[in-house]
Amino acid sequence: MTGAVSPDRRRFLTTGAAVLGAAASAQLWLPAAARAAEASLPDGVFSLGVASGDPLPDGIVLWTRLAPDPLNGGGMPSATVPVQWELAEDERFRKVVRRGTAQAQAKYGHSVHVDVRGLRAGRTYWYRFRAAGQLSRTGRTRTAPAAGSSGGTLRVALASCQNWQHGYFTPYADMLAQDPDFVLFVGDYIYESPPASTGPRRHEGSGEPYSLTQYRNRYAQYRTDPDLAAMHAGAPFVVTFDDHEVDNDFAGEIPQDPGKQTHDAFVARLAAAYQAYYEHMPVRATAVPDGPHIRMYRRLEFGRLARLNVLDTRQFRSDQATSQAGAQDPSLTMLGAEQKAWLLKGLRGSPARWNLIASQIMMAETDLKIGDGKLWYYDAWDGYQAERNAFLQEFKKVRNPVVLTGDRHLTMISDLKEDFARPGSAVVGAEFVGTSISSNGDQDQAAFHQQFDPLMPDNPHWKLLDAHRGYHLLDINRDGIDAQVRIVDTVVRPQATPSTLAKLRLDAGKPGVRLV
Ligand code: FE
Ligand code: CA
């Protein structure tokens, strides 16, 4: 992307008021306090960059947050500040198609979420913000294909798990070069861990975040990674959170370590964490939190080519099992009744060629016990056997289901089986566990294979296992999905060399995934 200031800046600044129309005249009626605040903002209000997200055929969310002192609460006065935005069909803003003024409010950390509508389907737009005479960098975004369209290719980058302390977010530099239509981020956008003295980078603050200000500072630090910031400015994101946006392995209102956090304290922590999450993500107003609750599960359509069901596998789940028998308790739920019904309805009635499910945690089985018997991870779908198995049965009736996952900090690409207890049962779908952007750092590949290769005979549905950092790139079209596992040679330095580890193929109408 180019820098913020285009040759058109002068024109935008001087004639902007004349063409802003209703939005601009509304600005004249701003309280005096707001106008005074706008005039006196410190430099660097756009330090956190820009982002866009949740593309519709005719709409997109544009995001920024005013934060001249990003690691210390933001550094903004408490007044509401008007932020002008404009969206154009060209990078130099000669053909501006939408303009307006949003109000950056202290109660949302002076974040701005503009839900632009009335746009053309399947096309690229550029956008930028202005506040107090300061201009943001230019962002590029893209709307979804037209409803009913079935041709073309949708390029999706699957990303997850970016631990600041484990490395630089170098896979995003390659991702930007691959020009995805959108980035699907399936959780662990931040980590709540305290600053550590080892590792290439160190978390801000002095401990785990609990308060809203502490979570804001943590998100702000992550956004200062230049590759992440550039990726946000380069393509829309579709995001959902996993556990580390709040607390490791939490379940609903139950923290990882109930002995260390009272219920009330954890509920307050959830509210702070969700609030900061909303403030920093390019999501619609439907995701404005209500105290310790946030609505993140949602559906996005990409013509008749793909339907994307984005899940929330944290807020509504039962507490994790602690034994093999417990994991098979039919009363355990991962999604909760309401979300489960919503997902089933969206799968059964789907007109889409590909039915994508963004799940934070792995759906295919991981049997950790060599030989007879099984041992599962109870935080993943394996720990919620009854509900998972019912979905696998359901998949037999769904057109081309593909599950897209994070959490494991590994590339794990699998067939989904009708019944993992019966190795000969039918293949009903496929799953991509999209390694991690930086979490686990530069792993010892030999040690990884020494540990995992002996498990392959117990997990014959695994098609590819790898422990490099990176992401997966999916080119989705009517006939199939061509997938690439894109990896980097390092995340402990700010620059890396990317490469393709493997290519895989899914054929429409033929469940399962294969290496090519
Ligand atoms: Fe993670
Ligand atoms: Ca076994």
XYZ file of C-alpha atoms and ligand atoms in Angstrom:
518
model
C 0.000 0.000 0.000
C 1.098 3.551 -0.559
C 1.410 6.091 2.220
C -1.396 8.179 3.552
C -1.003 11.476 1.763
C -2.062 11.465 -1.864
C -1.893 14.433 -4.245
C -5.597 14.815 -3.663
C -5.168 15.570 -0.012
C -5.342 19.326 -0.433
C -8.569 19.056 -2.402
C -10.048 16.710 0.189
C -9.178 19.048 3.019
C -10.364 22.263 1.400
C -13.440 21.152 -0.491
C -14.316 18.294 1.791
C -16.890 20.301 3.717
C -18.696 21.274 0.523
C -19.096 17.719 -0.715
C -19.615 15.983 2.589
C -23.213 17.109 2.377
C -25.480 16.188 5.224
C -22.700 14.585 7.210
C -20.629 17.766 7.072
C -23.449 20.092 7.990
C -24.179 17.870 10.958
C -20.596 18.453 11.992
C -21.238 22.213 12.262
C -23.669 21.423 15.040
C -21.151 19.540 17.112
C -20.858 20.750 20.696
C -18.134 23.333 21.182
C -16.254 20.903 23.406
C -15.975 18.401 20.554
C -14.703 21.016 18.134
C -12.168 22.185 20.694
C -11.002 18.608 21.264
C -10.587 18.046 17.541
C -8.495 21.163 17.157
C -6.081 20.233 19.924
C -5.319 16.545 19.399
C -1.718 15.424 19.839
C 0.210 14.177 16.800
C -0.076 10.566 15.772
C -3.782 9.952 16.354
C -3.695 7.255 13.657
C -0.853 5.250 15.231
C -2.998 2.091 15.164
C -3.607 2.289 11.436
C -6.774 1.304 9.635
C -8.704 -1.892 9.039
C -11.802 -3.191 7.319
C -13.920 -6.260 7.781
C -17.005 -8.441 7.377
C -17.535 -7.842 3.661
C -21.066 -7.893 2.263
C -21.964 -7.722 -1.433
C -22.837 -4.055 -0.889
C -21.031 -3.146 2.296
C -17.915 -3.181 4.422
C -16.919 -2.069 7.926
C -14.146 0.531 8.074
C -12.196 0.808 11.307
C -9.723 3.041 13.046
C -9.017 4.090 16.615
C -7.577 7.435 17.637
C -4.652 6.721 19.951
C -1.739 9.180 19.996
C -0.279 7.338 23.020
C -1.290 3.760 22.171
C 0.491 1.867 24.971
C -0.754 4.171 27.742
C -4.518 4.109 27.438
C -4.581 5.872 24.081
C -3.753 9.427 25.114
C -7.041 10.970 23.968
C -9.069 13.646 25.770
C -12.444 12.458 27.046
C -14.434 14.486 24.488
C -16.129 12.954 21.450
C -14.111 13.655 18.317
C -15.496 13.788 14.758
C -13.610 11.608 12.277
C -14.139 12.144 8.567
C -13.900 9.120 6.324
C -13.995 8.651 2.599
C -14.071 5.630 0.350
C -13.048 5.687 -3.304
C -12.866 3.462 -6.323
C -9.229 4.387 -6.843
C -6.129 4.590 -4.721
C -5.677 8.323 -5.370
C -9.209 9.183 -4.246
C -10.205 10.754 -7.579
C -13.458 8.784 -7.615
C -14.785 9.058 -4.079
C -18.095 7.206 -3.820
C -18.906 7.585 -0.113
C -17.992 10.151 2.544
C -19.151 10.824 6.047
C -18.293 11.754 9.597
C -18.175 9.269 12.446
C -17.992 10.190 16.122
C -15.057 8.717 18.059
C -16.296 8.340 21.627
C -14.254 7.874 24.775
C -16.572 5.067 25.900
C -15.355 3.013 22.916
C -11.720 4.026 23.315
C -12.173 6.552 20.474
C -12.550 3.695 18.031
C -14.570 4.200 14.871
C -16.604 1.524 13.090
C -18.189 2.789 9.887
C -20.663 0.370 8.319
C -20.597 1.578 4.704
C -23.440 0.356 2.478
C -24.564 0.877 -1.085
C -21.315 -0.356 -2.622
C -20.764 -2.499 -5.695
C -20.243 -6.237 -5.275
C -16.917 -7.969 -5.740
C -14.785 -4.895 -6.173
C -11.832 -3.190 -4.539
C -12.120 0.140 -2.739
C -9.701 2.443 -0.958
C -10.478 4.410 2.195
C -8.921 6.788 4.722
C -9.800 8.849 7.764
C -9.100 12.399 8.884
C -9.250 13.906 12.363
C -7.909 17.230 13.628
C -6.148 17.807 10.318
C -4.338 14.470 10.518
C -4.780 11.943 7.751
C -4.632 8.173 8.258
C -2.800 5.791 5.993
C -4.824 4.562 3.034
C -6.562 1.217 3.399
C -7.664 -1.102 0.653
C -10.669 -3.353 0.955
C -13.007 -5.526 -1.072
C -16.721 -6.269 -1.055
C -18.142 -9.798 -1.319
C -19.338 -11.175 -4.671
C -22.902 -10.442 -5.745
C -25.652 -12.513 -4.169
C -26.489 -15.326 -6.550
C -23.170 -15.215 -8.397
C -21.461 -18.563 -8.629
C -18.370 -18.066 -10.767
C -14.933 -16.727 -10.047
C -12.426 -17.562 -7.377
C -12.486 -16.516 -3.754
C -9.037 -16.321 -2.184
C -9.120 -16.741 1.595
C -6.139 -16.568 3.968
C -6.661 -18.596 7.160
C -4.724 -17.199 10.128
C -4.643 -17.614 13.895
C -2.523 -17.410 17.035
C -0.136 -14.476 17.018
C 1.826 -14.425 20.245
C 3.817 -11.185 20.328
C 6.430 -12.663 22.624
C 7.012 -15.717 20.427
C 7.908 -13.799 17.317
C 7.369 -11.158 14.663
C 4.247 -11.544 12.563
C 6.285 -12.177 9.410
C 3.732 -14.472 7.690
C 1.556 -11.404 7.077
C 4.160 -9.891 4.740
C 3.781 -12.891 2.462
C 0.011 -12.967 2.933
C -0.244 -9.362 1.751
C 1.748 -10.258 -1.360
C -0.712 -13.102 -2.067
C -3.565 -10.564 -2.198
C -6.380 -12.506 -0.492
C -10.002 -11.354 -0.867
C -10.201 -11.551 2.901
C -8.320 -12.840 5.914
C -10.166 -15.252 8.180
C -8.706 -14.929 11.687
C -9.950 -17.686 13.980
C -8.599 -16.688 17.362
C -5.761 -15.748 19.696
C -5.353 -12.280 18.225
C -3.604 -11.282 21.455
C -2.205 -13.324 24.327
C -2.999 -12.315 27.862
C 0.269 -13.645 29.301
C 2.503 -11.387 31.398
C 5.735 -9.946 29.993
C 8.422 -12.642 29.741
C 12.149 -12.052 29.834
C 12.846 -14.609 27.104
C 11.768 -14.484 23.477
C 12.282 -11.979 20.675
C 9.696 -9.461 21.943
C 8.179 -8.562 25.273
C 4.587 -7.845 26.235
C 3.778 -4.346 27.476
C 2.583 -3.809 31.037
C 3.593 -5.609 34.176
C 1.274 -8.607 34.231
C -1.808 -10.135 32.662
C -4.476 -7.626 31.571
C -7.615 -7.441 33.687
C -8.934 -3.898 33.211
C -10.225 -2.281 30.043
C -7.205 0.026 29.862
C -4.854 -2.939 30.219
C -6.569 -4.862 27.405
C -6.551 -1.728 25.232
C -2.815 -1.374 25.737
C -2.264 -5.009 24.801
C -4.271 -4.730 21.553
C -2.510 -1.476 20.743
C 0.882 -3.124 21.154
C -0.085 -5.945 18.789
C -1.282 -3.446 16.185
C 2.173 -1.845 16.136
C 3.548 -4.928 14.373
C 4.187 -3.469 10.900
C 3.259 -6.617 8.966
C -0.042 -6.984 10.829
C -0.824 -3.282 10.359
C -0.067 -3.519 6.633
C -2.236 -6.612 6.255
C -5.143 -4.860 7.941
C -4.669 -1.933 5.551
C -4.471 -4.323 2.609
C -7.563 -6.539 2.853
C -10.664 -7.021 4.990
C -10.569 -9.397 7.960
C -13.307 -11.674 9.259
C -12.452 -12.328 12.900
C -13.554 -14.390 15.827
C -11.863 -14.841 19.194
C -10.632 -17.905 21.037
C -9.467 -18.074 24.637
C -6.370 -15.875 24.852
C -8.292 -12.724 24.014
C -9.578 -13.204 27.578
C -7.925 -16.000 29.578
C -6.343 -19.331 28.625
C -8.873 -22.180 28.238
C -11.799 -20.288 29.729
C -15.311 -21.671 29.218
C -18.266 -19.279 29.424
C -17.914 -17.547 32.802
C -15.436 -20.109 34.138
C -11.778 -18.987 34.111
C -8.762 -21.217 33.650
C -7.923 -21.022 37.324
C -11.116 -20.446 39.371
C -8.980 -20.516 42.532
C -7.219 -17.301 41.484
C -10.170 -15.278 40.148
C -13.559 -14.974 41.838
C -16.628 -15.313 39.630
C -17.394 -11.598 39.908
C -13.827 -10.641 39.104
C -13.814 -12.925 36.073
C -17.117 -11.541 34.789
C -15.651 -8.025 35.055
C -12.599 -9.296 33.200
C -14.771 -10.769 30.429
C -16.558 -7.430 30.034
C -13.240 -5.563 29.767
C -11.774 -8.105 27.341
C -14.831 -8.157 25.041
C -15.059 -4.378 25.100
C -11.418 -4.021 24.034
C -11.921 -6.744 21.429
C -14.842 -4.877 19.878
C -12.939 -1.603 19.979
C -10.031 -3.042 17.999
C -11.776 -5.265 15.460
C -13.436 -4.252 12.178
C -16.822 -5.709 13.097
C -20.411 -4.466 12.882
C -22.425 -2.875 15.673
C -24.036 -6.285 16.269
C -20.799 -7.070 18.129
C -21.024 -4.179 20.585
C -20.699 -6.047 23.895
C -23.408 -6.130 26.511
C -21.320 -6.363 29.669
C -19.737 -9.843 29.756
C -21.555 -10.926 26.554
C -20.642 -10.360 22.937
C -22.353 -11.638 19.802
C -19.672 -12.975 17.472
C -21.224 -15.974 15.747
C -22.516 -14.859 12.396
C -22.840 -15.820 8.750
C -21.289 -14.214 5.689
C -22.229 -15.061 2.091
C -19.909 -15.042 -0.895
C -22.423 -15.391 -3.690
C -23.511 -18.954 -4.181
C -19.867 -19.989 -4.067
C -19.345 -20.038 -0.317
C -21.230 -19.552 2.904
C -19.059 -18.788 5.921
C -20.417 -19.727 9.346
C -18.259 -18.053 11.982
C -18.565 -19.841 15.327
C -18.110 -18.829 18.933
C -16.806 -21.920 20.710
C -15.925 -20.155 23.988
C -18.874 -18.225 25.347
C -21.527 -20.918 25.389
C -19.558 -24.079 26.053
C -19.758 -26.377 29.049
C -16.646 -26.517 31.203
C -13.973 -28.842 29.826
C -14.110 -32.539 30.665
C -11.229 -34.007 32.616
C -11.480 -37.642 31.520
C -12.217 -39.779 28.477
C -15.574 -40.755 29.970
C -16.372 -37.107 30.769
C -15.689 -36.080 27.168
C -18.440 -38.486 26.092
C -21.054 -37.024 28.451
C -23.980 -36.208 26.140
C -24.968 -33.221 28.257
C -21.809 -31.278 27.296
C -22.250 -28.546 24.699
C -19.692 -26.612 22.668
C -22.016 -24.131 20.968
C -24.964 -23.854 23.332
C -28.515 -24.639 22.194
C -29.189 -21.382 20.376
C -25.980 -21.286 18.338
C -26.248 -25.003 17.573
C -29.752 -24.542 16.135
C -28.538 -21.518 14.178
C -25.655 -23.505 12.668
C -27.805 -26.501 11.764
C -30.317 -24.232 10.055
C -27.546 -22.489 8.139
C -26.078 -25.784 6.965
C -29.359 -27.487 6.049
C -30.808 -24.640 4.049
C -27.597 -23.507 2.406
C -27.625 -22.761 -1.321
C -23.827 -22.476 -1.306
C -21.416 -24.717 -3.155
C -18.989 -24.664 -0.203
C -20.110 -24.501 3.398
C -17.252 -23.136 5.459
C -17.248 -23.334 9.234
C -14.784 -21.127 11.088
C -14.200 -22.964 14.353
C -11.616 -21.742 16.827
C -10.771 -25.266 17.921
C -10.086 -28.494 16.073
C -12.950 -30.736 14.985
C -11.069 -33.772 13.664
C -9.893 -36.302 16.185
C -6.483 -36.113 17.838
C -5.767 -39.454 19.456
C -2.706 -39.008 21.641
C -2.539 -42.624 22.790
C -0.450 -44.926 20.644
C -2.145 -48.275 20.037
C -5.358 -49.443 21.639
C -7.577 -46.864 23.293
C -7.771 -43.118 22.851
C -6.636 -39.988 24.630
C -8.101 -36.624 23.570
C -7.544 -32.917 24.151
C -10.586 -31.929 26.162
C -10.518 -28.253 25.145
C -11.106 -29.154 21.466
C -14.195 -30.712 19.829
C -12.814 -34.099 20.921
C -13.777 -33.086 24.453
C -17.388 -32.565 23.376
C -17.873 -35.903 21.617
C -21.671 -36.113 21.496
C -22.212 -32.700 19.919
C -19.236 -33.094 17.543
C -20.363 -36.544 16.410
C -23.880 -35.278 15.726
C -22.401 -32.566 13.478
C -20.316 -35.153 11.634
C -23.505 -37.122 10.937
C -25.137 -33.915 9.748
C -22.239 -33.210 7.380
C -23.313 -36.194 5.247
C -26.281 -34.053 4.171
C -24.343 -30.779 3.690
C -22.803 -29.664 0.410
C -19.024 -29.626 0.699
C -18.467 -28.763 4.360
C -14.988 -27.453 5.217
C -13.915 -26.607 8.761
C -11.308 -23.859 9.216
C -9.535 -23.862 12.559
C -6.699 -22.490 14.681
C -5.638 -23.130 18.281
C -3.152 -25.964 17.764
C -0.158 -23.945 16.553
C 0.309 -26.675 13.957
C -0.706 -27.322 10.415
C -3.081 -30.254 10.692
C -5.064 -31.042 7.562
C -7.543 -33.865 7.926
C -10.453 -35.709 6.464
C -13.502 -35.480 8.684
C -14.961 -38.944 9.252
C -18.550 -39.870 9.865
C -17.412 -41.665 13.013
C -13.821 -41.468 14.253
C -14.459 -44.573 16.358
C -14.841 -46.523 13.106
C -11.791 -45.895 10.925
C -13.601 -47.436 7.932
C -16.516 -44.986 8.118
C -17.237 -42.473 5.382
C -15.342 -39.246 4.806
C -17.845 -36.404 5.260
C -15.708 -33.283 4.943
C -12.279 -31.753 5.464
C -10.547 -29.576 8.017
C -7.644 -27.139 7.852
C -5.919 -26.270 11.114
C -4.012 -23.226 9.945
C -0.799 -23.398 12.064
C -0.006 -20.059 13.770
C 1.299 -16.669 12.759
C 3.938 -16.688 15.510
C 2.803 -18.767 18.503
C 5.369 -21.423 19.513
C 8.032 -19.476 17.589
C 10.569 -21.292 15.421
C 9.959 -24.895 16.383
C 12.460 -27.747 16.199
C 10.917 -29.653 13.279
C 12.786 -32.893 13.997
C 11.618 -32.924 17.608
C 8.078 -32.218 16.481
C 8.067 -35.135 14.058
C 9.637 -37.405 16.650
C 6.700 -36.659 18.896
C 3.867 -36.711 16.348
C 4.859 -39.183 13.621
C 4.307 -42.205 15.915
C 0.693 -40.998 16.311
C -0.035 -41.153 12.574
C -1.318 -44.771 12.577
C -3.773 -43.845 15.351
C -4.997 -40.873 13.321
C -5.281 -42.118 9.730
C -7.494 -39.135 8.813
C -4.502 -36.751 9.183
C -3.235 -35.850 5.713
C -0.542 -33.351 6.645
C 1.146 -32.389 9.886
C 3.707 -29.605 10.216
C 5.050 -27.197 12.829
C 6.260 -24.218 10.770
C 4.742 -20.801 11.350
C 2.565 -19.382 8.605
C -0.982 -19.610 7.319
C -3.119 -21.414 4.739
C -4.218 -19.903 1.446
C -7.425 -21.275 -0.106
C -8.484 -20.580 -3.682
C -12.162 -21.516 -3.762
C -14.041 -22.010 -7.007
C -17.047 -24.019 -8.185
C -15.129 -27.183 -8.950
C -12.767 -27.313 -6.042
C -10.487 -25.679 -3.534
C -6.766 -25.387 -4.172
C -4.986 -24.906 -0.883
C -1.432 -23.908 -0.117
C 0.332 -24.162 3.210
C 2.452 -21.011 3.231
C 5.273 -21.003 5.764
C 8.136 -18.710 6.794
C 11.657 -19.717 7.726
C 11.617 -17.643 10.914
C 9.587 -15.422 13.194
C 12.407 -14.524 15.578
C 13.651 -11.858 13.159
C 11.476 -9.146 11.598
C 12.137 -10.355 8.050
C 11.537 -13.865 6.775
C 11.647 -15.953 3.626
C 8.276 -17.455 2.712
C 7.659 -20.648 0.795
C 4.971 -23.163 -0.036
C 5.261 -26.233 2.186
C 2.499 -28.190 0.461
C -0.380 -27.953 -1.977
C -3.676 -29.701 -1.425
C -6.902 -30.140 -3.327
C -10.552 -30.595 -2.461
C -12.925 -31.588 -5.253
C -16.529 -30.434 -5.049
C -18.879 -33.350 -4.432
C -16.077 -35.624 -3.279
C -15.548 -35.249 0.491
C -12.011 -35.171 1.784
C -8.705 -33.508 1.059
C -5.604 -34.786 -0.722
C -2.025 -33.693 -1.215
C -1.130 -32.815 -4.794
Fe -3.005 -19.910 20.317
Ca -4.859 -44.911 20.017
